Structure formats: C-alpha cells, structure tokens
PDB file of C-alpha atoms and ligand atoms in Angstrom:
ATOM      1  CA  UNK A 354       6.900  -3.197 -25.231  1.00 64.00           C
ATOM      2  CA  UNK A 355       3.354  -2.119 -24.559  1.00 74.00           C
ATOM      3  CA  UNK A 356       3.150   1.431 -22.285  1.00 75.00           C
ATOM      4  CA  UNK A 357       1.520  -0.244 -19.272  1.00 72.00           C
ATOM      5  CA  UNK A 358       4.074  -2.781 -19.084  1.00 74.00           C
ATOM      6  CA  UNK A 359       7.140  -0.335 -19.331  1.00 77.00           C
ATOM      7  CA  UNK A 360       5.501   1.828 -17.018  1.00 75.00           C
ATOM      8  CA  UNK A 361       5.487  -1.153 -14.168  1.00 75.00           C
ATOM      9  CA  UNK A 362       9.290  -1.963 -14.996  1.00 72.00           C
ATOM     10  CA  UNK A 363      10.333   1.335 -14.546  1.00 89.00           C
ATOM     11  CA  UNK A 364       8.190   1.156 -11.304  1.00 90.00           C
ATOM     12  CA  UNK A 365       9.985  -2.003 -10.088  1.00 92.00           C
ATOM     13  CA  UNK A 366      13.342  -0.358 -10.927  1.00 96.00           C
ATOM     14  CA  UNK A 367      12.219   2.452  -8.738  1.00 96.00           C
ATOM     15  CA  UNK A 368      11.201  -0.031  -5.798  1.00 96.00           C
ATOM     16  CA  UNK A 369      14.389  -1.853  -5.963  1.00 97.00           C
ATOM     17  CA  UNK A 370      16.786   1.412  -6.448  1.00 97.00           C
ATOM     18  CA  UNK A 371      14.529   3.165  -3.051  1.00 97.00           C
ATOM     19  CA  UNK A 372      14.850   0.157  -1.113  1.00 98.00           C
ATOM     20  CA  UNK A 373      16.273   0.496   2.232  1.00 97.00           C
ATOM     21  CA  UNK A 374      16.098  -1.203   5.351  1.00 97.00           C
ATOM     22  CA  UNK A 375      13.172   0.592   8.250  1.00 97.00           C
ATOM     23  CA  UNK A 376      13.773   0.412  11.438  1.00 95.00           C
ATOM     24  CA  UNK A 377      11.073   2.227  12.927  1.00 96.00           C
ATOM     25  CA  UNK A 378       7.590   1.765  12.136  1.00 97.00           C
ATOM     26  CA  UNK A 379       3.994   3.604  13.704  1.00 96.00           C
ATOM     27  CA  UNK A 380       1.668   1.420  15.230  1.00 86.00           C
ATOM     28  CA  UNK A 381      -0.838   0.333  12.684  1.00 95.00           C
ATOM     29  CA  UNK A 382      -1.846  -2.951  12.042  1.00 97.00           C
ATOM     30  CA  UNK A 383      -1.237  -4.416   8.192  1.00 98.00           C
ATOM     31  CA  UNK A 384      -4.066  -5.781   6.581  1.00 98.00           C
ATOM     32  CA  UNK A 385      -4.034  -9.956   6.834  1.00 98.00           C
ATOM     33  CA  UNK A 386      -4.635  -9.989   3.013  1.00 98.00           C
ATOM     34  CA  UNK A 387      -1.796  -7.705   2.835  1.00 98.00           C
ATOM     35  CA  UNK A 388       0.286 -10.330   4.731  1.00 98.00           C
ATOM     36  CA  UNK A 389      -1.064 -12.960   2.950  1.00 98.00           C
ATOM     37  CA  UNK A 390      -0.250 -11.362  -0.287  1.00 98.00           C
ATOM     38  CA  UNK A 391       3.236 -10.612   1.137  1.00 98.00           C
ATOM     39  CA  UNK A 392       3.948 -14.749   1.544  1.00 98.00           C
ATOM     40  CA  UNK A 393       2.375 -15.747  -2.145  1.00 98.00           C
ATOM     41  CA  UNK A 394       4.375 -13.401  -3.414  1.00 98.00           C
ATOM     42  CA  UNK A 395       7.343 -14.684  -1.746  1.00 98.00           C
ATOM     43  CA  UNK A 396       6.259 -18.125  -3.025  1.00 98.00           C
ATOM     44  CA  UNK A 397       6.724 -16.722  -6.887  1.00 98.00           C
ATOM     45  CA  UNK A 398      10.469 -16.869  -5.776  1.00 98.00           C
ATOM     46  CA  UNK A 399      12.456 -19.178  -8.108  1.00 98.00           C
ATOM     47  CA  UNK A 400      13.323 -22.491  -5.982  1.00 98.00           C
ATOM     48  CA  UNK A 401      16.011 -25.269  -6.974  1.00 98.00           C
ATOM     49  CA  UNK A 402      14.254 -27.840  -8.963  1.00 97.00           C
ATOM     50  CA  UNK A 403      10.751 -26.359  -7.143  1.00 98.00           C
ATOM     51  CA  UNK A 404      11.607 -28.686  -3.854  1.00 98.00           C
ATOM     52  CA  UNK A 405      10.368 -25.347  -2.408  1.00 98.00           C
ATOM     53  CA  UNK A 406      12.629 -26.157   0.697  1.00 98.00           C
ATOM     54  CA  UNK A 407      11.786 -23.747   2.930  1.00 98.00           C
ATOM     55  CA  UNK A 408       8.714 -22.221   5.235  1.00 98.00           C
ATOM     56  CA  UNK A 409       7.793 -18.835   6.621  1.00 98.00           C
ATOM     57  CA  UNK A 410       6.650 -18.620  10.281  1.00 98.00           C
ATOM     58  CA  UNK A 411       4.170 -15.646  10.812  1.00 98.00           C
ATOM     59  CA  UNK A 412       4.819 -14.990  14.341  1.00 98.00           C
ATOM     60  CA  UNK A 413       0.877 -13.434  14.446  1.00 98.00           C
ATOM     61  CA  UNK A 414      -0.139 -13.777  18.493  1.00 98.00           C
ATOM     62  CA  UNK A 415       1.166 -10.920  20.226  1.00 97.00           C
ATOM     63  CA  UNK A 416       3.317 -12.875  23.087  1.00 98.00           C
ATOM     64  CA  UNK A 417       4.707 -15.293  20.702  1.00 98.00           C
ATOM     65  CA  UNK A 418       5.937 -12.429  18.609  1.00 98.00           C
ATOM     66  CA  UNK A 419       7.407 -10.443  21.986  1.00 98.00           C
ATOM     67  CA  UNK A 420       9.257 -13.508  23.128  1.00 98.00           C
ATOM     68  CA  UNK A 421      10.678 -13.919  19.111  1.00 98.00           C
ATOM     69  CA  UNK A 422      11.393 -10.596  19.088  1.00 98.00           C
ATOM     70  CA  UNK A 423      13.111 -10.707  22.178  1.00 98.00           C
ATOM     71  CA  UNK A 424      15.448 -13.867  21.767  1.00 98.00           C
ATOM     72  CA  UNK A 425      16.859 -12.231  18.566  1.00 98.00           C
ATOM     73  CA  UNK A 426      17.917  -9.494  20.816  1.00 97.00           C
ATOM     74  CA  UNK A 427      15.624  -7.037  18.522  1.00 97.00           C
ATOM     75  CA  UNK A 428      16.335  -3.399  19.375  1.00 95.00           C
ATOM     76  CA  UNK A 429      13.273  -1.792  22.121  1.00 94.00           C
ATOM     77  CA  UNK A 430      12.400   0.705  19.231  1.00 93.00           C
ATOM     78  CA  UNK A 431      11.464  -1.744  16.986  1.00 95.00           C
ATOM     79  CA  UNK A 432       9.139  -4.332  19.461  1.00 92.00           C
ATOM     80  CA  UNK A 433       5.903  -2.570  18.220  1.00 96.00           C
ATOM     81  CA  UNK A 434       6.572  -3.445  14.657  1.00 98.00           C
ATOM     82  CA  UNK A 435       3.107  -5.594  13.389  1.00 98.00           C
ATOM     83  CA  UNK A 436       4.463  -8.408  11.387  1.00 98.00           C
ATOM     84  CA  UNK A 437       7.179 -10.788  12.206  1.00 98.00           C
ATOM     85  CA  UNK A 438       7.589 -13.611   9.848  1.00 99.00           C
ATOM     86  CA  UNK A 439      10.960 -16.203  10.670  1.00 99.00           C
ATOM     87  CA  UNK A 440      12.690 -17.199   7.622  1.00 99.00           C
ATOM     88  CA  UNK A 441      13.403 -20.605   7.443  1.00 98.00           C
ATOM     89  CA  UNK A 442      15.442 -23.487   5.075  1.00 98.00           C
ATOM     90  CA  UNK A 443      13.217 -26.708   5.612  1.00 98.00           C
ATOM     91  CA  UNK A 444      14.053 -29.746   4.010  1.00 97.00           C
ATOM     92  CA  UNK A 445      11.535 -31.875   6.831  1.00 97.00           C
ATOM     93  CA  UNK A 446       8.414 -31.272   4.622  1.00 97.00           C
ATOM     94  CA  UNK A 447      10.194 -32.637   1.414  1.00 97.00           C
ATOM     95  CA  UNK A 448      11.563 -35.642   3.413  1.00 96.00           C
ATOM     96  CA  UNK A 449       8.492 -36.852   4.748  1.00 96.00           C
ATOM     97  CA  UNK A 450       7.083 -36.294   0.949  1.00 96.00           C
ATOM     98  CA  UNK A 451       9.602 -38.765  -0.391  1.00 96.00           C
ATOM     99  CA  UNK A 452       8.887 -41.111   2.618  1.00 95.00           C
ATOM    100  CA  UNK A 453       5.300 -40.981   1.739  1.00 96.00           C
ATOM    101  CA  UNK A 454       6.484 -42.123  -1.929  1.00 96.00           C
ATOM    102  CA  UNK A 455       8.813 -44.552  -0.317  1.00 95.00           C
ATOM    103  CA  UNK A 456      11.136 -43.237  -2.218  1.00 94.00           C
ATOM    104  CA  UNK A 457      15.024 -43.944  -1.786  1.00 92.00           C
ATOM    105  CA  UNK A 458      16.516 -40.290  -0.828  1.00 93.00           C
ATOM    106  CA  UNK A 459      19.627 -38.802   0.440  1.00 93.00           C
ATOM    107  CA  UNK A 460      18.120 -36.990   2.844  1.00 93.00           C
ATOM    108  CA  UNK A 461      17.328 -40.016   5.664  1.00 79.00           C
ATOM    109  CA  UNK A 462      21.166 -40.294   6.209  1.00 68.00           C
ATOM    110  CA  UNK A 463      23.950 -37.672   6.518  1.00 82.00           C
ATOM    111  CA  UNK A 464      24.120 -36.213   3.449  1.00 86.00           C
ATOM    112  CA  UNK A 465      22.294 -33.913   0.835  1.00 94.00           C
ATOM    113  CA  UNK A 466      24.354 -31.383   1.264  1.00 93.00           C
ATOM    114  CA  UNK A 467      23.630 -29.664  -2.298  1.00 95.00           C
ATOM    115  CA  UNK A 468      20.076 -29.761  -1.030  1.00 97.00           C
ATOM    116  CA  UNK A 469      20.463 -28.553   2.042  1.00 96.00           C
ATOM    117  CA  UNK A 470      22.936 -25.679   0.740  1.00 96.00           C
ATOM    118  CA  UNK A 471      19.885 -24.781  -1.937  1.00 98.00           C
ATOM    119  CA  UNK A 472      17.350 -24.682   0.948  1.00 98.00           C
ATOM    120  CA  UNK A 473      19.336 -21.735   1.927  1.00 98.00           C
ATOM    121  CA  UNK A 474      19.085 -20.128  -1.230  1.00 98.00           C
ATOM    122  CA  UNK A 475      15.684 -21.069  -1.989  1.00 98.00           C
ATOM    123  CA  UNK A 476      14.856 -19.498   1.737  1.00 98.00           C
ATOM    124  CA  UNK A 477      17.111 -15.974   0.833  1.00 98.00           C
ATOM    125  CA  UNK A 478      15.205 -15.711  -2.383  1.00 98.00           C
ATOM    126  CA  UNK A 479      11.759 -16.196  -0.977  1.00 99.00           C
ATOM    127  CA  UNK A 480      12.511 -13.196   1.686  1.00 98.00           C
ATOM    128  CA  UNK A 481      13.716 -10.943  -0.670  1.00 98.00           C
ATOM    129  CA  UNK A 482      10.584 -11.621  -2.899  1.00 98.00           C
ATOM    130  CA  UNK A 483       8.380 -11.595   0.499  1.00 98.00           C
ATOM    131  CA  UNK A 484      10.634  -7.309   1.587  1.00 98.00           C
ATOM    132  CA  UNK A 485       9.897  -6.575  -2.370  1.00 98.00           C
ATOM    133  CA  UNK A 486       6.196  -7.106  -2.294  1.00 98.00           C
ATOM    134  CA  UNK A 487       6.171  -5.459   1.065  1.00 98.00           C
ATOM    135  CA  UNK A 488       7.314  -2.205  -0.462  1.00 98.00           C
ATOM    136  CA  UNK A 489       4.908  -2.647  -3.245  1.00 97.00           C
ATOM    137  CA  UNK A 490       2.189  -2.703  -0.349  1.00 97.00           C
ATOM    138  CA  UNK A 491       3.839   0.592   0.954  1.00 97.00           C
ATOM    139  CA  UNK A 492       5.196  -0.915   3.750  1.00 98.00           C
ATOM    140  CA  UNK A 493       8.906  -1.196   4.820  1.00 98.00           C
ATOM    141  CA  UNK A 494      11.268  -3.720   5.967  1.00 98.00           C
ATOM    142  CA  UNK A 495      14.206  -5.422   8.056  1.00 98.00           C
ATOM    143  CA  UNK A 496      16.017  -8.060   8.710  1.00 98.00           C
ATOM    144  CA  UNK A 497      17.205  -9.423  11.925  1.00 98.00           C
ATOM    145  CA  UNK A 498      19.897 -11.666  11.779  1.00 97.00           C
ATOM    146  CA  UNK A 499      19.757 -12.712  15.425  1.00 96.00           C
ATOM    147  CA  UNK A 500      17.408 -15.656  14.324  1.00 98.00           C
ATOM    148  CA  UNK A 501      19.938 -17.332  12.586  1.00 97.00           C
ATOM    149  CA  UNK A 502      20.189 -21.203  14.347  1.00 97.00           C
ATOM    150  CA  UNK A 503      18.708 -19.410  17.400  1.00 98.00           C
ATOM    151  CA  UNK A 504      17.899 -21.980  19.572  1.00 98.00           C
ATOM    152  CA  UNK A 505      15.647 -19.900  21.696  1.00 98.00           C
ATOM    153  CA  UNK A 506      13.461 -19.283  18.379  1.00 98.00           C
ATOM    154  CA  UNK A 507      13.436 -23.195  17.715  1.00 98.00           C
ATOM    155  CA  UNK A 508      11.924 -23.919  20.622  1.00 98.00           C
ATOM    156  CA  UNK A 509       9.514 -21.253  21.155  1.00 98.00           C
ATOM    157  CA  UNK A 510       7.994 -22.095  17.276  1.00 98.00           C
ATOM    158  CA  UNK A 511       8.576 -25.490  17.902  1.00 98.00           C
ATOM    159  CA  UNK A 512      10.732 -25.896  15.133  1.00 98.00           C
ATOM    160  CA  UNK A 513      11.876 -29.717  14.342  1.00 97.00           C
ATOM    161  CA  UNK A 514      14.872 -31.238  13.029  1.00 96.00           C
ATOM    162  CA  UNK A 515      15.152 -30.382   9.208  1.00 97.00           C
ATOM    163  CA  UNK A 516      14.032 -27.097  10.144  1.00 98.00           C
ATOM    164  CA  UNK A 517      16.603 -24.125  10.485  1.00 98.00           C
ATOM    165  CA  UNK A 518      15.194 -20.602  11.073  1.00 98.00           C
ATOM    166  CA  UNK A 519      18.145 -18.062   9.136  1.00 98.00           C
ATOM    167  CA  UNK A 520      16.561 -14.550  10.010  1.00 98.00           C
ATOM    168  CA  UNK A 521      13.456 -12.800  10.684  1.00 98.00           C
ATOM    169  CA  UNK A 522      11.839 -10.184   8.488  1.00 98.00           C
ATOM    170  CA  UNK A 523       9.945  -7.524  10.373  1.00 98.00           C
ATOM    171  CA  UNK A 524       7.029  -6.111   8.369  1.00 98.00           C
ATOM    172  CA  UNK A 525       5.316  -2.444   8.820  1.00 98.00           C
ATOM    173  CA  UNK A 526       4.909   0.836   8.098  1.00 98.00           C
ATOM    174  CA  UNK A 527       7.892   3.210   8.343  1.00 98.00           C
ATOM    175  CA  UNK A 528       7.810   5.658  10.803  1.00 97.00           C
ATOM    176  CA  UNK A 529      11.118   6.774   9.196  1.00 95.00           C
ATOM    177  CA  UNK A 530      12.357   7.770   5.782  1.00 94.00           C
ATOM    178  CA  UNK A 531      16.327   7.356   5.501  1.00 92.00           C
ATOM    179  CA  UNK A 532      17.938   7.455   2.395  1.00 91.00           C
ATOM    180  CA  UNK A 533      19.205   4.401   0.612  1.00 93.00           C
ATOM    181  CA  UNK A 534      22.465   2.802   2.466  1.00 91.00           C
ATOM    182  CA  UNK A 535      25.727   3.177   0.190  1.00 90.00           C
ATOM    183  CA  UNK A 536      27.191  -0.136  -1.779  1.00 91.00           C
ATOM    184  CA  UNK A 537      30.395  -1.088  -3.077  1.00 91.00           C
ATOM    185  CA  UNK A 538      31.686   0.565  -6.668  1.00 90.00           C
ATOM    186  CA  UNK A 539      29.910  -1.545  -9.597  1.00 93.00           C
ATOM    187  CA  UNK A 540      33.202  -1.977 -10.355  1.00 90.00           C
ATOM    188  CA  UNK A 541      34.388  -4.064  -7.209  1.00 91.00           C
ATOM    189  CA  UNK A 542      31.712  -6.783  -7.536  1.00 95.00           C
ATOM    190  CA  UNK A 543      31.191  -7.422 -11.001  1.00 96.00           C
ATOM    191  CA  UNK A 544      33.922  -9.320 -12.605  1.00 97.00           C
ATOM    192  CA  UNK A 545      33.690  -9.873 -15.929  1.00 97.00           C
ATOM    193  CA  UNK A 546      35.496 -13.155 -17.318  1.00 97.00           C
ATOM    194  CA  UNK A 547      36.886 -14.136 -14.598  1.00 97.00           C
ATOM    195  CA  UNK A 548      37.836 -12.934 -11.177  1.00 97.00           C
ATOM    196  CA  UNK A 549      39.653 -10.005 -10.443  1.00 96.00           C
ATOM    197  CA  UNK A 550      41.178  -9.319  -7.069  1.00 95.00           C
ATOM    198  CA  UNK A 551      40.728  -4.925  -6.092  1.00 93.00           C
ATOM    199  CA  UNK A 552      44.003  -3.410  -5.438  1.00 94.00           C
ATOM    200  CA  UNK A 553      44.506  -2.192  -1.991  1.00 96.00           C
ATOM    201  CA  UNK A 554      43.617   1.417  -3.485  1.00 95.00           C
ATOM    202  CA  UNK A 555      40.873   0.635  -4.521  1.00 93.00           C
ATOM    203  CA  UNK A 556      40.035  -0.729  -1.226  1.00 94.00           C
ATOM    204  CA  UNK A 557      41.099   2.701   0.454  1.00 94.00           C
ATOM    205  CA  UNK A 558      39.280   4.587  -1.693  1.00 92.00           C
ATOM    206  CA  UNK A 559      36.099   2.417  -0.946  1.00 91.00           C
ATOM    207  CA  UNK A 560      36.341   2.489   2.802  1.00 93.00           C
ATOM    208  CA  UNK A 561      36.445   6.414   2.046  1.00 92.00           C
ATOM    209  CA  UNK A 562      33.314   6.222   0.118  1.00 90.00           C
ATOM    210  CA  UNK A 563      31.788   4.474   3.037  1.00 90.00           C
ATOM    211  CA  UNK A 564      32.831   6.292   5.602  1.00 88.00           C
ATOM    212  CA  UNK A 565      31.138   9.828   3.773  1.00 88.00           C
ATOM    213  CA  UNK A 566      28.571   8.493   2.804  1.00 85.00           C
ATOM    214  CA  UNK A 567      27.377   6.989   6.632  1.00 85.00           C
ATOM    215  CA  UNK A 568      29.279  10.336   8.353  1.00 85.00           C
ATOM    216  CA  UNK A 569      26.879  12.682   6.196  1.00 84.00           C
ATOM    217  CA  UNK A 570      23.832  10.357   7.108  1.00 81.00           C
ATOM    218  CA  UNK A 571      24.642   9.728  10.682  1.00 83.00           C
ATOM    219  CA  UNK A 572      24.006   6.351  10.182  1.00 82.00           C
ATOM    220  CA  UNK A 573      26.005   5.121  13.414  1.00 82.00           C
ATOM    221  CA  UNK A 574      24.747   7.667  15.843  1.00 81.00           C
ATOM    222  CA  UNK A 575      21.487   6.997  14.399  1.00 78.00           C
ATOM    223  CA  UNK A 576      20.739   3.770  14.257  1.00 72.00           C
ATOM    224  CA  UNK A 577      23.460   1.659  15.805  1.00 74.00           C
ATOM    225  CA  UNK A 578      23.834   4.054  19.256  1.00 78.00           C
ATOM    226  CA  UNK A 579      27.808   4.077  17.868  1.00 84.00           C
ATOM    227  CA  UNK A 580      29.849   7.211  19.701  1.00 85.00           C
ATOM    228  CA  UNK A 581      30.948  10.089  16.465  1.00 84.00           C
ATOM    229  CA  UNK A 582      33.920   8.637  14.848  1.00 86.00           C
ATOM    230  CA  UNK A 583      32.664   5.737  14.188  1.00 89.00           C
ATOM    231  CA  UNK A 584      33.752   4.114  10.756  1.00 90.00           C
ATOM    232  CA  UNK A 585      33.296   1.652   8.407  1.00 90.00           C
ATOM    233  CA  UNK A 586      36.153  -0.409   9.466  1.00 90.00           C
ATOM    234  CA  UNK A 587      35.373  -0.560  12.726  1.00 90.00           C
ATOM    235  CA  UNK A 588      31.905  -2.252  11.770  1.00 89.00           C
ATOM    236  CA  UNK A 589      33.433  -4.505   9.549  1.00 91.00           C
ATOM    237  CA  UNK A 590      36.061  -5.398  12.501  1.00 91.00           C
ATOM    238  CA  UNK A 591      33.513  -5.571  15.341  1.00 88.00           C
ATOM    239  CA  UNK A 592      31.429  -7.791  13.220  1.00 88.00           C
ATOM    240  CA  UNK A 593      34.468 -10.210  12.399  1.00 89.00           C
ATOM    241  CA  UNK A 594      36.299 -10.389  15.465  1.00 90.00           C
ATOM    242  CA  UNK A 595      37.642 -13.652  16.199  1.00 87.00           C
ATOM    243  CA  UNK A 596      37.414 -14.146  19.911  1.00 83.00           C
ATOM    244  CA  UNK A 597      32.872 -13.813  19.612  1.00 82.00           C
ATOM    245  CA  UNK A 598      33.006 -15.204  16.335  1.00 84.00           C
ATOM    246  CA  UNK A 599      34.548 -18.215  18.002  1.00 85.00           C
ATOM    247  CA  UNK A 600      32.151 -18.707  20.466  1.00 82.00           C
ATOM    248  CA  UNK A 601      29.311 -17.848  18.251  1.00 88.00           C
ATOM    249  CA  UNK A 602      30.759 -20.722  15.589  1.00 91.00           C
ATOM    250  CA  UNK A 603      30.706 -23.739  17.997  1.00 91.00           C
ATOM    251  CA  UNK A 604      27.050 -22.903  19.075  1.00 93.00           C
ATOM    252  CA  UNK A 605      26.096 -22.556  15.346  1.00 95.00           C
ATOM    253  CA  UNK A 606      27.914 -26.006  14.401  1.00 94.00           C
ATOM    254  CA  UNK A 607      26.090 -27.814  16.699  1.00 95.00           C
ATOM    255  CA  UNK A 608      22.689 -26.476  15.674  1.00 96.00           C
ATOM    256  CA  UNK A 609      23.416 -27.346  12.318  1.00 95.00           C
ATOM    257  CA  UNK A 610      24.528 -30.985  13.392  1.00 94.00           C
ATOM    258  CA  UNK A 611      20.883 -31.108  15.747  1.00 94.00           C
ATOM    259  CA  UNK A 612      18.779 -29.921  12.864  1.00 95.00           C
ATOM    260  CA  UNK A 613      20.394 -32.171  10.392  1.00 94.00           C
ATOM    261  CA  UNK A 614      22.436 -29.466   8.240  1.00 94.00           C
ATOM    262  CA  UNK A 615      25.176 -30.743   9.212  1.00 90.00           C
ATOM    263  CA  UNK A 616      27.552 -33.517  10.528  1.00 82.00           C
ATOM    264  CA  UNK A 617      31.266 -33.128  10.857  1.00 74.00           C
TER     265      UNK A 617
HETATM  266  C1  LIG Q 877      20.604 -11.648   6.732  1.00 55.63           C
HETATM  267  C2  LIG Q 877      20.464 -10.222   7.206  1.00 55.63           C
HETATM  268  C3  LIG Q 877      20.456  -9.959   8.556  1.00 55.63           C
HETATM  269  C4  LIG Q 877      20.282  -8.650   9.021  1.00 55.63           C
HETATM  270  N1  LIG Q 877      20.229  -8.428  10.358  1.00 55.63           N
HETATM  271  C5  LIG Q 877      20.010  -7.174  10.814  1.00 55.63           C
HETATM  272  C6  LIG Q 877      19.864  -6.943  12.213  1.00 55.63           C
HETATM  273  O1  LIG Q 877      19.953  -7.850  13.027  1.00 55.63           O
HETATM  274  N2  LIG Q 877      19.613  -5.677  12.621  1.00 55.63           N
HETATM  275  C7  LIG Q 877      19.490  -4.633  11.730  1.00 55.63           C
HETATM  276  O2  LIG Q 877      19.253  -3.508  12.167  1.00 55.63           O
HETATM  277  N3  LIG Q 877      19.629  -4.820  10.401  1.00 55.63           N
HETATM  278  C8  LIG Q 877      19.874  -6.067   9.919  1.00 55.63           C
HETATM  279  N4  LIG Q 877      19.992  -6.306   8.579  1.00 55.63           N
HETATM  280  C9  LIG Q 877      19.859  -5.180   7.645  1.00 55.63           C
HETATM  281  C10 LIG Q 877      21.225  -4.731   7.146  1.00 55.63           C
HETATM  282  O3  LIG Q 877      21.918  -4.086   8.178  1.00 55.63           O
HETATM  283  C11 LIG Q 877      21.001  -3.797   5.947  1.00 55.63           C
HETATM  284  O4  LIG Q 877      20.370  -4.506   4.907  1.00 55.63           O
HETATM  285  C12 LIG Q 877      22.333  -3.241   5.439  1.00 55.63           C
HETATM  286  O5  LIG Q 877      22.937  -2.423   6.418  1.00 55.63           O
HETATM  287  C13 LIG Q 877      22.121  -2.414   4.177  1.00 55.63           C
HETATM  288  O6  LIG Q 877      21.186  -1.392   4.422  1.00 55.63           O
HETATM  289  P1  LIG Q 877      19.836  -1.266   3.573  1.00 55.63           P
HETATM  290  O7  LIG Q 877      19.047  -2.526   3.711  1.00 55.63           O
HETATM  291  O8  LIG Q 877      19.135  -0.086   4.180  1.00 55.63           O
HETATM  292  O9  LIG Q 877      20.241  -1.032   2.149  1.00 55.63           O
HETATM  293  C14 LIG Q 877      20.167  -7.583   8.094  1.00 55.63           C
HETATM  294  C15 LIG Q 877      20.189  -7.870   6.730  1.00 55.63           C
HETATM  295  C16 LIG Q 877      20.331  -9.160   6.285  1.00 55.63           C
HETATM  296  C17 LIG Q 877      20.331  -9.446   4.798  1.00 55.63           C
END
C-alpha cells in the first residue's frame, strides 16, 4: 500500500474512532459547497440494488428550519445550529420511475415490503456517510430522533405518501468537545458462528461499565438535565417504558399505513 493511501486510512480510522455526537455548536454559517459536498458524499453510500430509495431535505430558510426544529422537540441550546437536513426512506421517486416505464411493480399495491424495509437501510447508510463527511469538513454532528413519522415535519416539508422522514441530522461547528460516548464490550456484539446469548454477569458487569464511564463524564447532568444518580438503567427504562411507548406505537402505525409503509 502506497504511503499516501495508508496515511488517509489511518486518518479515517481516526475520524470514525473520535466520532461523537455535538450538541452545541457557535454560530457560523457552513459553506453551501461544504453542504453540498456533505449530501454527494452521502450519495457514495452503498444502496440495495442502487434503487437509491431515499432523499435528504435541507431545511435551508431560516423559519422552515425553526418550525422543523421545533416539532422534533429539539433542545433550545441547539436551535442556532446552521444545517438541518431530514433523513428520509422514499420509495415515491422510484414508483413514479417504474410508472413512467409502465412497468408492472409491487409497489402500486400493498406490498414491497423488502423494499420498503431496504429504503430504511439505504436512508441509515446515506446519514452516516452524510455525519462522516461532516467530520471530514471539521464540523460535528447529531441526530434527532424526534423526526421519526413526525407528522408535524410531513406537513411542514410537504412530504407525500411514499415519503417517511426517520430523523434529522443537525450539521455545524462544535462549540463543545466531549469525549467519545462508551459502547458495549466487543465481546457482547460480535458473535462469531452463531449467536450467543451474554450471561446475566456479563450484563452486570456492562451496566457497570456504563454507568463509570457516563458518572466520570457527567454525561446526564450535562447533556440530558438528568438529577446526580442518574444511571444507565434508568435511560434504558425511561426510553422503553410501556405505557408512552404505547401511545407513541399507535401514532407511528398509522403513519406508516398513511405513507404507504405499511398496512396491517
Ligand atoms: C436515530 C438516532 C436518533 C437520535 N436522536 C437523538 C436525539 O433526539 N437527541 C440527542 O441528543 N441525540 C440523539 N441521538 C444521538 C445519540 O444519543 C448518540 O448517538 C448516542 O448517545 C451515542 O453517543 P455518540 O454519538 O456521542 O457516540 C440519536 C442518534 C440516532 C442514531
């Protein structure tokens, strides 16, 4: 392997292993050829049999940004953050391609599920690209999960059926420099041959990891206004709890049924 090119992989190993999610970011406005760089890049993404079933809305006037920012119940700290962009799985532009063909498809009736499912992926892999080139720029990212089949976000992008935004990824730079979040044990995630369930001390000595690791950063108190003691668990629990989760699952059924995603 030539020098310069085992000079860039070690600087791509160093991008991924630094990675970590910003949540604060100075007011300065990104470059459009930055953000236009950001997107291409994102388009370099592998993509299920290239039906490149998905698109990026750049949320670029100011008030249309606010009100996106604002229906994904983004935290006040972040609102000045220059670049929104909503990720979303679109199978719409690919139908209407194959109805230009007239082609027979299995996308004008329920159905397509394996599609569907891949616009999903093809979507995840395109943001990740889109936060990797964004740190090549020097700029930092984060997601915002509140856009996922938020209806408020369909209708102020005028999203149409086929279209289902899954998360926005704010763009800018950090006005912060945390250190990288803690992950599971190697150990716990990759199976090799086959799968192999973790023993329940292995879970306890996880959950310990965790709960170091954030308590030495202050990662509640600092960026999730939690009270000290906060843990691990009790994010994992708070995030899972049936009673909101219910709610929160009929209202994300029936988007999926309205944008076409799914039926049952
Ligand atoms: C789909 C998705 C949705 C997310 N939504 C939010 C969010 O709404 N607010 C937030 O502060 N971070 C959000 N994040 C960032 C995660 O909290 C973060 O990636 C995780 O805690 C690991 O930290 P790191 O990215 O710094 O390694 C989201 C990440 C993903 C992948």
């Amino acid at each position: 392997m030539s020098q310069m090119a085992e000079k860039s992989k070690s600087k791509l190993l160093s991008i991924l292993f630094n990675r970590r999610s910003i949540r604060r970011f100075v007011y300065r406005p990104v470059p459009e050829e930055y953000v236009q760089k950001i997107v291409e890049a994102g388009q370099r993404a592998p993509s299920a049999c290239n039906l490149q079933t998905y698109s990026i809305i750049w949320a670029k006037d100011e008030k249309i940004k606010g009100k996106v920012l604002d229906a994904c119940w983004t935290p006040s700290q972040m609102k000045n953050v220059p670049v929104v962009f909503v990720i979303c799985a679109d199978f719409r532009r690919l139908r209407r391609t194959l109805e230009y063909l007239k082609a027979d498809h299995c996308l004008k009736q329920e159905g397509g599920y394996a599609i569907k499912l891949m616009s999903i992926i093809d979507a995840s892999l395109v943001a990740e690209n889109m936060t990797l080139a964004a740190e090549c720029l020097g700029l930092g990212s984060v997601y915002i999960g509140g856009a996922l089949t938020n209806r408020e976000v369909m209708k102020i992008l005028n999203l149409p059926e086929g279209v289902l935004p899954l998360t926005l990824l704010c763009v800018g730079y950090p006005d912060e420099q945390p250190p990288t979040r803690p992950r599971l044990p190697l150990s716990m995630i990759l199976h090799v041959n086959g799968y192999r369930d973790p023993s329940d001390e292995e879970i306890k000595m996880f959950l310990e990891h965790m709960d170091d690791a954030l308590a030495k950063e202050g990662y509640y108190q600092k960026y999730s206004n939690q009270k000290p003691g906060f843990r691990y668990s009790n994010n994992i629990q708070g995030k899972t709890a049936t009673k909101p989760m219910q709610k929160a699952d009929a209202e994300i059924l029936s988007v999926l049924k309205e944008t076409g995603f799914a039926f049952a």
